Amino acid sequence: MFKHHTALSVASTLRPSQPVTLVRPHAARRAARFFLEKFPGTAMYAVKANPAPDLIRTLWDAGLTHYDVASIAEVRLVREVAPNATLGFMHPIKAPEAIAEAYHRHGVRVFSLDSIDELDKIVAATATNGVAATDLTLCVRLRVSSSHSKLSLASKFGVHADEAAPVLMAARQVADALGICFHVGSQAMSPQAYGDAIAQVRAAIVAAGVTVDIVDVGGGFPSIYPGMAPAPLEAYFEVIHRGFESLPISYSAELWCEPGRALCAEYSSVLVRVEARKEDVLYINDGAYGALFDAAHVDWRFPVQLVRETASRARDMEFSFWGPTCDDMDYMRGPFVLPADIKAGDYIEVGMLGAYGQAMRTGFNGFTAGETVLMSDEPMDTLYAVTPESSDKVIQLRKK
Ligand SMILES: *Cc1c(COP(=O)(O)O)cnc(C)c1O
């Protein structure tokens, strides 16, 4: 399939009037290989970060066999795209119908929970003719701090380590394999987030006195954005490995993680057009109801670059963006740094939108995404070493 080498070639050949999603499968493949080679356990891709079927296929082809799904629609989707994938239904509050369909129709055996009520629900929904399932892997979700993370996941789910013993003991009774999982919050800026959470896992195991077969450190692995440059992922893996090795668990216990953002942030960017300018505010054709939800609602700063035939010589200045809908909430404060002479008709590439970007789109007010275009160039920023081996060129050569 035809690939563009630059965002400029997309802008000049298509002159798109709708936001264009620029996808870079080689970047997702590189991230997957990194986790497969360096994470000291099993990585499951958290599908909610970006459920695009082409991305799931790319990750599967790169060797990623485990997927963290949170809804029955995600279960069906991954089953369809990667029929042999191992699925973990890692949402701690599920509809009974979703559990039953996942277990009986799609072969899902891994479920998370944070209460005895949810445990009872899982046991009932997975029974066959009143006989309880004997092949369940049950992961008890602990509530841990999100204090090192840019987006908290600390309030909604999880049982506190000091209240987890009854849930762990009850789950142990019915589980074939018992796990403990947690999520430190998304975009965790310090490896210590995982060290602290693993200390909670230790406390929970000691209090419950149960045998634990799996420790699942969840997602939260950071990507790189303006003003948010994290420590290398190896440093995270190191802290996790050390913490895991020190836990009172059996020699054969497994270590899992559930990266979403870190696997797919670099997968895509969006090419938007400036429709109008009023001083330091640009009216662009994508926004809060499109791929820029996080830019609008949590002031996330994505990297931007002007895409124009002749490079601008103007100085840089700070802009904020209005999105295309009629809604005041469709506003991205930024600041986004762009040349001062930017004007209506110019195109801007907004980078690092592979995670929680294209996944967030709605069709509100009639504004939807335009085309998706395959790219061979590198993402605007990267966490991973770009080597000749991991560039698109070499991947294409190998295929020939
Ligand atoms: C959202 C989520 C993830 C992925 O989190 P990232 O911060 O994108 O890595 C993993 N596990 C669970 C249970 C989640 O809800």
Short mmCIF file of C-alpha atoms and ligand atoms in Angstrom, two decimals:
data_model
loop_
_atom_site.label_atom_id
_atom_site.label_comp_id
_atom_site.label_asym_id
_atom_site.label_seq_id
_atom_site.Cartn_x
_atom_site.Cartn_y
_atom_site.Cartn_z
CA MET A 1 0.00 0.00 0.00
CA PHE A 2 1.17 3.51 -0.84
CA LYS A 3 2.96 5.35 1.94
CA HIS A 4 3.67 9.01 2.38
CA HIS A 5 7.16 10.01 3.52
CA THR A 6 6.20 13.35 5.07
CA ALA A 7 3.16 15.13 6.45
CA LEU A 8 3.87 17.80 3.83
CA SER A 9 3.33 15.33 1.01
CA VAL A 10 -0.04 14.42 2.55
CA ALA A 11 -1.01 18.09 2.84
CA SER A 12 0.09 18.99 -0.69
CA THR A 13 -1.39 16.00 -2.48
CA LEU A 14 -4.68 15.68 -0.60
CA ARG A 15 -5.33 19.30 0.52
CA PRO A 16 -7.55 17.65 3.14
CA SER A 17 -10.53 19.56 4.53
CA GLN A 18 -11.00 17.09 7.38
CA PRO A 19 -8.45 15.96 9.98
CA VAL A 20 -6.26 13.19 8.57
CA THR A 21 -4.93 10.42 10.80
CA LEU A 22 -1.30 9.69 9.95
CA VAL A 23 -0.42 6.16 11.08
CA ARG A 24 3.04 4.67 11.55
CA PRO A 25 2.82 0.92 12.08
CA HIS A 26 6.63 0.69 12.35
CA ALA A 27 6.47 2.86 15.50
CA ALA A 28 3.94 0.55 17.17
CA ARG A 29 5.99 -2.46 16.12
CA ARG A 30 9.10 -0.90 17.66
CA ALA A 31 7.29 -0.27 20.95
CA ALA A 32 5.94 -3.83 21.02
CA ARG A 33 9.39 -5.30 20.35
CA PHE A 34 10.79 -3.19 23.16
CA PHE A 35 8.29 -4.53 25.70
CA LEU A 36 8.70 -8.09 24.39
CA GLU A 37 12.47 -7.92 24.68
CA LYS A 38 12.92 -5.84 27.82
CA PHE A 39 9.94 -6.20 30.12
CA PRO A 40 10.82 -9.01 32.56
CA GLY A 41 7.43 -10.69 32.16
CA THR A 42 4.37 -10.67 29.90
CA ALA A 43 2.98 -7.47 28.37
CA MET A 44 -0.75 -7.26 27.58
CA TYR A 45 -1.83 -4.39 25.35
CA ALA A 46 -4.56 -2.27 26.99
CA VAL A 47 -6.91 -2.00 24.03
CA LYS A 48 -8.82 1.05 25.27
CA ALA A 49 -5.81 3.28 24.51
CA ASN A 50 -6.43 2.68 20.80
CA PRO A 51 -8.74 -0.07 19.51
CA ALA A 52 -7.94 0.42 15.81
CA PRO A 53 -7.99 -3.06 14.21
CA ASP A 54 -4.92 -2.28 12.08
CA LEU A 55 -2.98 -1.42 15.23
CA ILE A 56 -4.06 -4.62 16.99
CA ARG A 57 -3.01 -6.60 13.92
CA THR A 58 0.36 -4.82 13.89
CA LEU A 59 0.96 -5.59 17.58
CA TRP A 60 -0.07 -9.22 17.07
CA ASP A 61 2.28 -9.55 14.08
CA ALA A 62 5.07 -8.05 16.19
CA GLY A 63 4.60 -10.91 18.67
CA LEU A 64 2.29 -9.45 21.31
CA THR A 65 -0.04 -12.26 22.32
CA HIS A 66 -1.89 -10.84 25.38
CA TYR A 67 -4.58 -8.16 25.36
CA ASP A 68 -6.26 -6.30 28.21
CA VAL A 69 -9.90 -5.71 27.32
CA ALA A 70 -12.47 -3.84 29.40
CA SER A 71 -15.80 -4.25 27.61
CA ILE A 72 -17.56 -6.98 25.68
CA ALA A 73 -17.11 -4.91 22.50
CA GLU A 74 -13.33 -4.98 23.05
CA VAL A 75 -13.48 -8.74 23.68
CA ARG A 76 -15.31 -9.31 20.37
CA LEU A 77 -13.00 -6.95 18.51
CA VAL A 78 -9.74 -8.58 19.59
CA ARG A 79 -11.17 -12.08 19.05
CA GLU A 80 -12.04 -11.10 15.51
CA VAL A 81 -8.71 -9.45 14.67
CA ALA A 82 -6.42 -11.85 16.57
CA PRO A 83 -8.39 -15.10 17.09
CA ASN A 84 -5.58 -16.78 19.05
CA ALA A 85 -4.86 -13.92 21.44
CA THR A 86 -5.02 -14.40 25.20
CA LEU A 87 -7.54 -11.96 26.62
CA GLY A 88 -7.75 -10.57 30.14
CA PHE A 89 -11.05 -8.91 31.05
CA MET A 90 -9.45 -6.39 33.40
CA HIS A 91 -12.36 -4.09 34.23
CA PRO A 92 -13.23 -4.71 37.91
CA ILE A 93 -16.97 -3.99 37.41
CA LYS A 94 -18.56 -6.00 34.62
CA ALA A 95 -22.05 -6.81 33.38
CA PRO A 96 -22.93 -10.47 34.07
CA GLU A 97 -23.87 -10.90 30.39
CA ALA A 98 -20.44 -9.60 29.35
CA ILE A 99 -18.65 -12.07 31.65
CA ALA A 100 -20.78 -14.97 30.41
CA GLU A 101 -20.25 -14.17 26.74
CA ALA A 102 -16.51 -13.57 27.26
CA TYR A 103 -16.09 -16.88 29.07
CA HIS A 104 -18.45 -19.19 27.19
CA ARG A 105 -18.16 -17.78 23.68
CA HIS A 106 -14.73 -16.13 23.46
CA GLY A 107 -12.58 -18.30 25.71
CA VAL A 108 -11.68 -15.55 28.17
CA ARG A 109 -10.32 -17.04 31.39
CA VAL A 110 -8.70 -14.02 33.05
CA PHE A 111 -10.90 -11.61 34.99
CA SER A 112 -10.20 -8.85 37.46
CA LEU A 113 -12.31 -7.90 40.47
CA ASP A 114 -12.12 -5.74 43.57
CA SER A 115 -14.95 -7.09 45.74
CA ILE A 116 -16.64 -10.28 46.91
CA ASP A 117 -19.78 -9.19 45.01
CA GLU A 118 -17.88 -9.11 41.73
CA LEU A 119 -16.28 -12.46 42.57
CA ASP A 120 -19.72 -14.00 43.09
CA LYS A 121 -20.86 -12.46 39.81
CA ILE A 122 -17.90 -13.98 37.92
CA VAL A 123 -18.40 -17.40 39.51
CA ALA A 124 -22.12 -17.41 38.63
CA ALA A 125 -21.63 -16.14 35.07
CA THR A 126 -18.90 -18.67 34.23
CA ALA A 127 -20.67 -21.75 35.67
CA THR A 128 -21.94 -24.41 33.30
CA ASN A 129 -25.20 -26.14 34.28
CA GLY A 130 -24.65 -25.02 37.85
CA VAL A 131 -21.10 -26.38 37.98
CA ALA A 132 -18.47 -23.76 38.80
CA ALA A 133 -15.59 -23.17 36.37
CA THR A 134 -12.24 -24.61 37.43
CA ASP A 135 -10.06 -22.75 34.95
CA LEU A 136 -10.36 -19.14 36.10
CA THR A 137 -7.47 -16.76 36.55
CA LEU A 138 -8.72 -14.11 38.97
CA CYS A 139 -6.80 -10.90 39.55
CA VAL A 140 -7.72 -8.85 42.61
CA ARG A 141 -7.29 -5.15 41.87
CA LEU A 142 -5.59 -3.20 44.63
CA ARG A 143 -6.15 0.50 45.10
CA VAL A 144 -2.80 2.26 44.90
CA SER A 145 -1.64 5.85 44.79
CA SER A 146 -1.65 7.81 41.52
CA SER A 147 0.56 10.52 43.00
CA HIS A 148 3.35 10.02 40.45
CA SER A 149 0.98 10.09 37.48
CA LYS A 150 -0.47 12.77 35.25
CA LEU A 151 -3.89 11.11 35.08
CA SER A 152 -5.26 9.56 38.26
CA LEU A 153 -6.83 6.12 38.32
CA ALA A 154 -6.88 5.97 42.12
CA SER A 155 -10.48 6.80 42.96
CA LYS A 156 -12.69 4.49 41.02
CA PHE A 157 -11.50 0.91 41.41
CA GLY A 158 -9.51 -1.28 43.72
CA VAL A 159 -9.56 -2.56 47.26
CA HIS A 160 -7.11 -1.13 49.79
CA ALA A 161 -4.25 -3.47 50.70
CA ASP A 162 -5.38 -3.53 54.34
CA GLU A 163 -8.90 -4.59 53.34
CA ALA A 164 -7.92 -7.01 50.59
CA ALA A 165 -7.44 -10.16 52.68
CA PRO A 166 -11.06 -11.39 52.59
CA VAL A 167 -11.29 -10.81 48.82
CA LEU A 168 -7.96 -12.54 48.17
CA MET A 169 -8.90 -15.52 50.36
CA ALA A 170 -12.31 -15.90 48.71
CA ALA A 171 -10.83 -15.60 45.22
CA ARG A 172 -8.15 -18.17 46.11
CA GLN A 173 -10.91 -20.67 46.89
CA VAL A 174 -12.37 -20.57 43.38
CA ALA A 175 -9.42 -19.54 41.21
CA ASP A 176 -7.18 -21.86 39.29
CA ALA A 177 -4.61 -19.04 39.32
CA LEU A 178 -4.74 -16.05 41.66
CA GLY A 179 -3.31 -12.68 40.68
CA ILE A 180 -2.96 -9.25 42.19
CA CYS A 181 -3.19 -6.26 39.86
CA PHE A 182 -3.12 -2.50 40.18
CA HIS A 183 -2.84 0.64 38.08
CA VAL A 184 -0.58 3.49 39.19
CA GLY A 185 -2.38 6.03 36.98
CA SER A 186 -1.60 6.97 33.41
CA GLN A 187 1.67 8.64 32.38
CA ALA A 188 3.51 7.71 35.59
CA MET A 189 6.45 10.09 35.68
CA SER A 190 8.53 8.12 38.18
CA PRO A 191 9.48 4.44 38.37
CA GLN A 192 8.93 4.76 42.11
CA ALA A 193 5.17 4.63 41.44
CA TYR A 194 5.61 0.91 40.77
CA GLY A 195 7.96 0.39 43.71
CA ASP A 196 5.38 1.93 46.06
CA ALA A 197 2.53 -0.11 44.58
CA ILE A 198 4.51 -3.36 44.85
CA ALA A 199 5.01 -2.56 48.54
CA GLN A 200 1.20 -2.54 48.81
CA VAL A 201 1.07 -5.90 47.03
CA ARG A 202 3.49 -7.28 49.60
CA ALA A 203 1.33 -6.01 52.46
CA ALA A 204 -1.79 -7.56 50.91
CA ILE A 205 -0.10 -10.94 50.38
CA VAL A 206 1.26 -11.00 53.93
CA ALA A 207 -2.11 -10.05 55.44
CA ALA A 208 -4.05 -12.64 53.44
CA GLY A 209 -1.48 -15.45 53.66
CA VAL A 210 -2.45 -16.72 50.22
CA THR A 211 -0.37 -18.15 47.41
CA VAL A 212 -0.21 -15.67 44.56
CA ASP A 213 0.52 -16.86 41.04
CA ILE A 214 0.52 -13.58 39.12
CA VAL A 215 1.53 -10.02 39.87
CA ASP A 216 0.16 -7.63 37.25
CA VAL A 217 1.62 -4.14 37.49
CA GLY A 218 -0.95 -2.67 35.10
CA GLY A 219 -0.42 0.24 32.73
CA GLY A 220 0.83 3.76 33.35
CA PHE A 221 4.11 3.51 31.43
CA PRO A 222 4.74 7.00 30.12
CA SER A 223 5.25 8.36 26.66
CA ILE A 224 7.02 11.59 25.80
CA TYR A 225 5.24 14.95 25.38
CA PRO A 226 6.31 18.61 25.58
CA GLY A 227 7.27 19.29 29.18
CA MET A 228 6.87 15.62 30.13
CA ALA A 229 10.07 13.72 29.47
CA PRO A 230 10.10 10.58 31.59
CA ALA A 231 12.98 8.41 32.77
CA PRO A 232 13.89 5.62 30.32
CA LEU A 233 11.43 2.70 30.43
CA GLU A 234 14.33 0.42 31.40
CA ALA A 235 14.42 2.23 34.75
CA TYR A 236 10.75 1.36 35.29
CA PHE A 237 11.37 -2.26 34.34
CA GLU A 238 14.30 -2.40 36.74
CA VAL A 239 12.24 -1.17 39.71
CA ILE A 240 9.43 -3.57 38.81
CA HIS A 241 11.76 -6.52 38.41
CA ARG A 242 13.48 -5.83 41.72
CA GLY A 243 10.15 -5.41 43.51
CA PHE A 244 8.69 -8.55 41.98
CA GLU A 245 11.75 -10.64 42.89
CA SER A 246 11.44 -9.55 46.51
CA LEU A 247 7.78 -10.56 46.93
CA PRO A 248 6.78 -13.59 49.02
CA ILE A 249 5.44 -15.51 46.03
CA SER A 250 6.20 -18.87 44.51
CA TYR A 251 9.22 -19.37 42.29
CA SER A 252 6.93 -19.98 39.31
CA ALA A 253 4.83 -16.84 39.79
CA GLU A 254 4.36 -14.70 36.70
CA LEU A 255 4.83 -10.98 36.18
CA TRP A 256 2.43 -9.15 33.85
CA CYS A 257 1.93 -5.56 32.76
CA GLU A 258 -0.81 -3.78 30.80
CA PRO A 259 0.70 -0.91 28.80
CA GLY A 260 -1.66 1.17 26.68
CA ARG A 261 -0.13 4.59 26.10
CA ALA A 262 3.51 3.46 25.85
CA LEU A 263 2.69 0.96 23.10
CA CYS A 264 0.63 3.20 20.87
CA ALA A 265 1.23 6.92 21.53
CA GLU A 266 3.74 7.08 18.68
CA TYR A 267 1.50 5.11 16.31
CA SER A 268 -0.39 8.10 14.98
CA SER A 269 -0.58 11.84 14.64
CA VAL A 270 -3.26 14.05 13.14
CA LEU A 271 -2.94 16.57 10.34
CA VAL A 272 -5.31 19.46 11.00
CA ARG A 273 -6.06 22.64 9.07
CA VAL A 274 -6.29 26.15 10.42
CA GLU A 275 -9.70 27.54 9.39
CA ALA A 276 -9.28 30.95 11.01
CA ARG A 277 -6.94 32.92 13.23
CA LYS A 278 -7.79 35.55 15.82
CA GLU A 279 -4.58 36.89 17.32
CA ASP A 280 -3.04 34.08 19.35
CA VAL A 281 -5.94 31.67 18.95
CA LEU A 282 -6.27 29.29 16.00
CA TYR A 283 -9.58 27.77 14.91
CA ILE A 284 -8.60 24.28 13.75
CA ASN A 285 -10.68 21.44 12.32
CA ASP A 286 -10.16 18.91 15.14
CA GLY A 287 -10.74 19.28 18.86
CA ALA A 288 -12.19 18.11 22.14
CA TYR A 289 -14.78 15.86 20.48
CA GLY A 290 -12.17 14.55 18.07
CA ALA A 291 -8.63 13.42 18.79
CA LEU A 292 -7.83 16.28 21.19
CA PHE A 293 -10.00 15.28 24.17
CA ASP A 294 -7.06 15.22 26.58
CA ALA A 295 -5.72 18.54 25.25
CA ALA A 296 -9.08 20.10 26.09
CA HIS A 297 -10.01 18.37 29.32
CA VAL A 298 -6.71 17.84 31.11
CA ASP A 299 -4.59 20.47 29.31
CA TRP A 300 -2.41 17.79 27.75
CA ARG A 301 0.26 19.38 25.55
CA PHE A 302 0.83 17.46 22.35
CA PRO A 303 3.76 18.38 20.09
CA VAL A 304 2.84 20.48 17.04
CA GLN A 305 4.58 21.50 13.84
CA LEU A 306 3.62 23.74 10.96
CA VAL A 307 3.32 21.81 7.69
CA ARG A 308 3.96 24.25 4.83
CA GLU A 309 5.77 24.09 1.45
CA THR A 310 8.30 26.78 2.40
CA ALA A 311 9.39 26.75 6.00
CA SER A 312 8.36 29.82 7.96
CA ARG A 313 11.06 32.24 9.06
CA ALA A 314 8.83 33.93 11.60
CA ARG A 315 9.68 33.70 15.28
CA ASP A 316 7.82 31.18 17.41
CA MET A 317 4.89 32.21 19.54
CA GLU A 318 2.37 30.51 21.81
CA PHE A 319 -1.11 29.68 20.54
CA SER A 320 -4.21 28.07 21.90
CA PHE A 321 -6.77 26.25 19.75
CA TRP A 322 -10.52 26.28 19.27
CA GLY A 323 -11.92 23.03 17.87
CA PRO A 324 -14.52 22.86 15.07
CA THR A 325 -17.75 22.41 17.08
CA CYS A 326 -19.96 25.23 18.32
CA ASP A 327 -19.20 24.42 21.91
CA ASP A 328 -17.12 26.57 24.28
CA MET A 329 -15.68 23.41 25.84
CA ASP A 330 -14.04 22.64 22.52
CA TYR A 331 -10.95 24.60 23.56
CA MET A 332 -7.32 23.51 23.91
CA ARG A 333 -5.38 25.91 26.06
CA GLY A 334 -1.92 24.61 25.17
CA PRO A 335 0.26 26.57 24.84
CA PHE A 336 1.13 25.25 21.40
CA VAL A 337 4.29 26.82 20.01
CA LEU A 338 4.11 27.65 16.29
CA PRO A 339 5.54 30.29 13.91
CA ALA A 340 3.99 33.72 14.40
CA ASP A 341 2.91 34.02 10.74
CA ILE A 342 0.61 30.99 10.81
CA LYS A 343 -2.69 31.69 9.05
CA ALA A 344 -5.93 30.19 7.78
CA GLY A 345 -5.28 27.45 5.24
CA ASP A 346 -2.07 26.28 6.93
CA TYR A 347 -1.77 22.70 8.09
CA ILE A 348 -0.45 21.59 11.48
CA GLU A 349 0.68 18.11 12.46
CA VAL A 350 -0.29 17.30 16.05
CA GLY A 351 1.89 14.43 17.24
CA MET A 352 1.66 11.55 19.72
CA LEU A 353 -2.08 11.03 19.28
CA GLY A 354 -1.95 7.24 18.97
CA ALA A 355 -2.96 6.81 22.61
CA TYR A 356 -6.22 8.33 23.84
CA GLY A 357 -6.31 10.48 20.68
CA GLN A 358 -8.00 8.81 17.75
CA ALA A 359 -9.72 6.51 20.28
CA MET A 360 -11.68 9.43 21.74
CA ARG A 361 -13.39 10.65 18.56
CA THR A 362 -17.10 11.30 18.47
CA GLY A 363 -19.18 12.58 15.59
CA PHE A 364 -20.57 15.46 17.65
CA ASN A 365 -21.85 18.38 15.62
CA GLY A 366 -21.09 16.55 12.38
CA PHE A 367 -17.31 16.82 12.64
CA THR A 368 -15.60 13.51 12.05
CA ALA A 369 -12.22 12.23 10.99
CA GLY A 370 -11.22 12.20 7.37
CA GLU A 371 -8.85 9.72 5.81
CA THR A 372 -6.26 7.54 7.48
CA VAL A 373 -2.91 7.64 5.69
CA LEU A 374 0.05 5.29 6.06
CA MET A 375 3.35 7.00 6.81
CA SER A 376 6.96 5.81 6.54
CA ASP A 377 8.61 8.67 8.44
CA GLU A 378 9.32 8.75 12.16
CA PRO A 379 6.89 10.08 14.78
CA MET A 380 7.41 13.64 16.06
CA ASP A 381 9.00 12.26 19.18
CA THR A 382 10.01 8.81 20.39
CA LEU A 383 10.88 6.93 23.53
CA TYR A 384 12.49 4.13 21.61
CA ALA A 385 15.82 3.93 19.85
CA VAL A 386 15.27 4.45 16.15
CA THR A 387 17.68 2.05 14.48
CA PRO A 388 17.91 1.09 10.82
CA GLU A 389 16.39 -2.22 11.91
CA SER A 390 13.30 -0.57 13.39
CA SER A 391 12.75 1.97 10.63
CA ASP A 392 10.01 1.50 8.09
CA LYS A 393 12.53 1.17 5.24
CA VAL A 394 14.08 -2.02 6.53
CA ILE A 395 10.70 -3.55 7.39
CA GLN A 396 9.57 -2.92 3.79
CA LEU A 397 12.78 -4.41 2.37
CA ARG A 398 12.35 -7.55 4.44
CA LYS A 399 8.82 -8.02 3.16
CA LYS A 400 10.01 -7.99 -0.47
C1 LIG B 1 -6.34 2.26 31.05
C2 LIG B 1 -5.83 1.01 31.61
C3 LIG B 1 -4.57 0.52 31.20
C4 LIG B 1 -3.64 1.27 30.29
O1 LIG B 1 -3.11 2.38 30.93
P1 LIG B 1 -1.94 3.27 30.24
O2 LIG B 1 -1.76 4.39 31.19
O3 LIG B 1 -2.45 3.69 28.92
O4 LIG B 1 -0.74 2.40 30.12
C5 LIG B 1 -4.15 -0.69 31.73
N1 LIG B 1 -4.92 -1.39 32.60
C6 LIG B 1 -6.13 -0.95 33.00
C7 LIG B 1 -6.92 -1.78 33.94
C8 LIG B 1 -6.62 0.26 32.53
O5 LIG B 1 -7.81 0.70 32.95
#
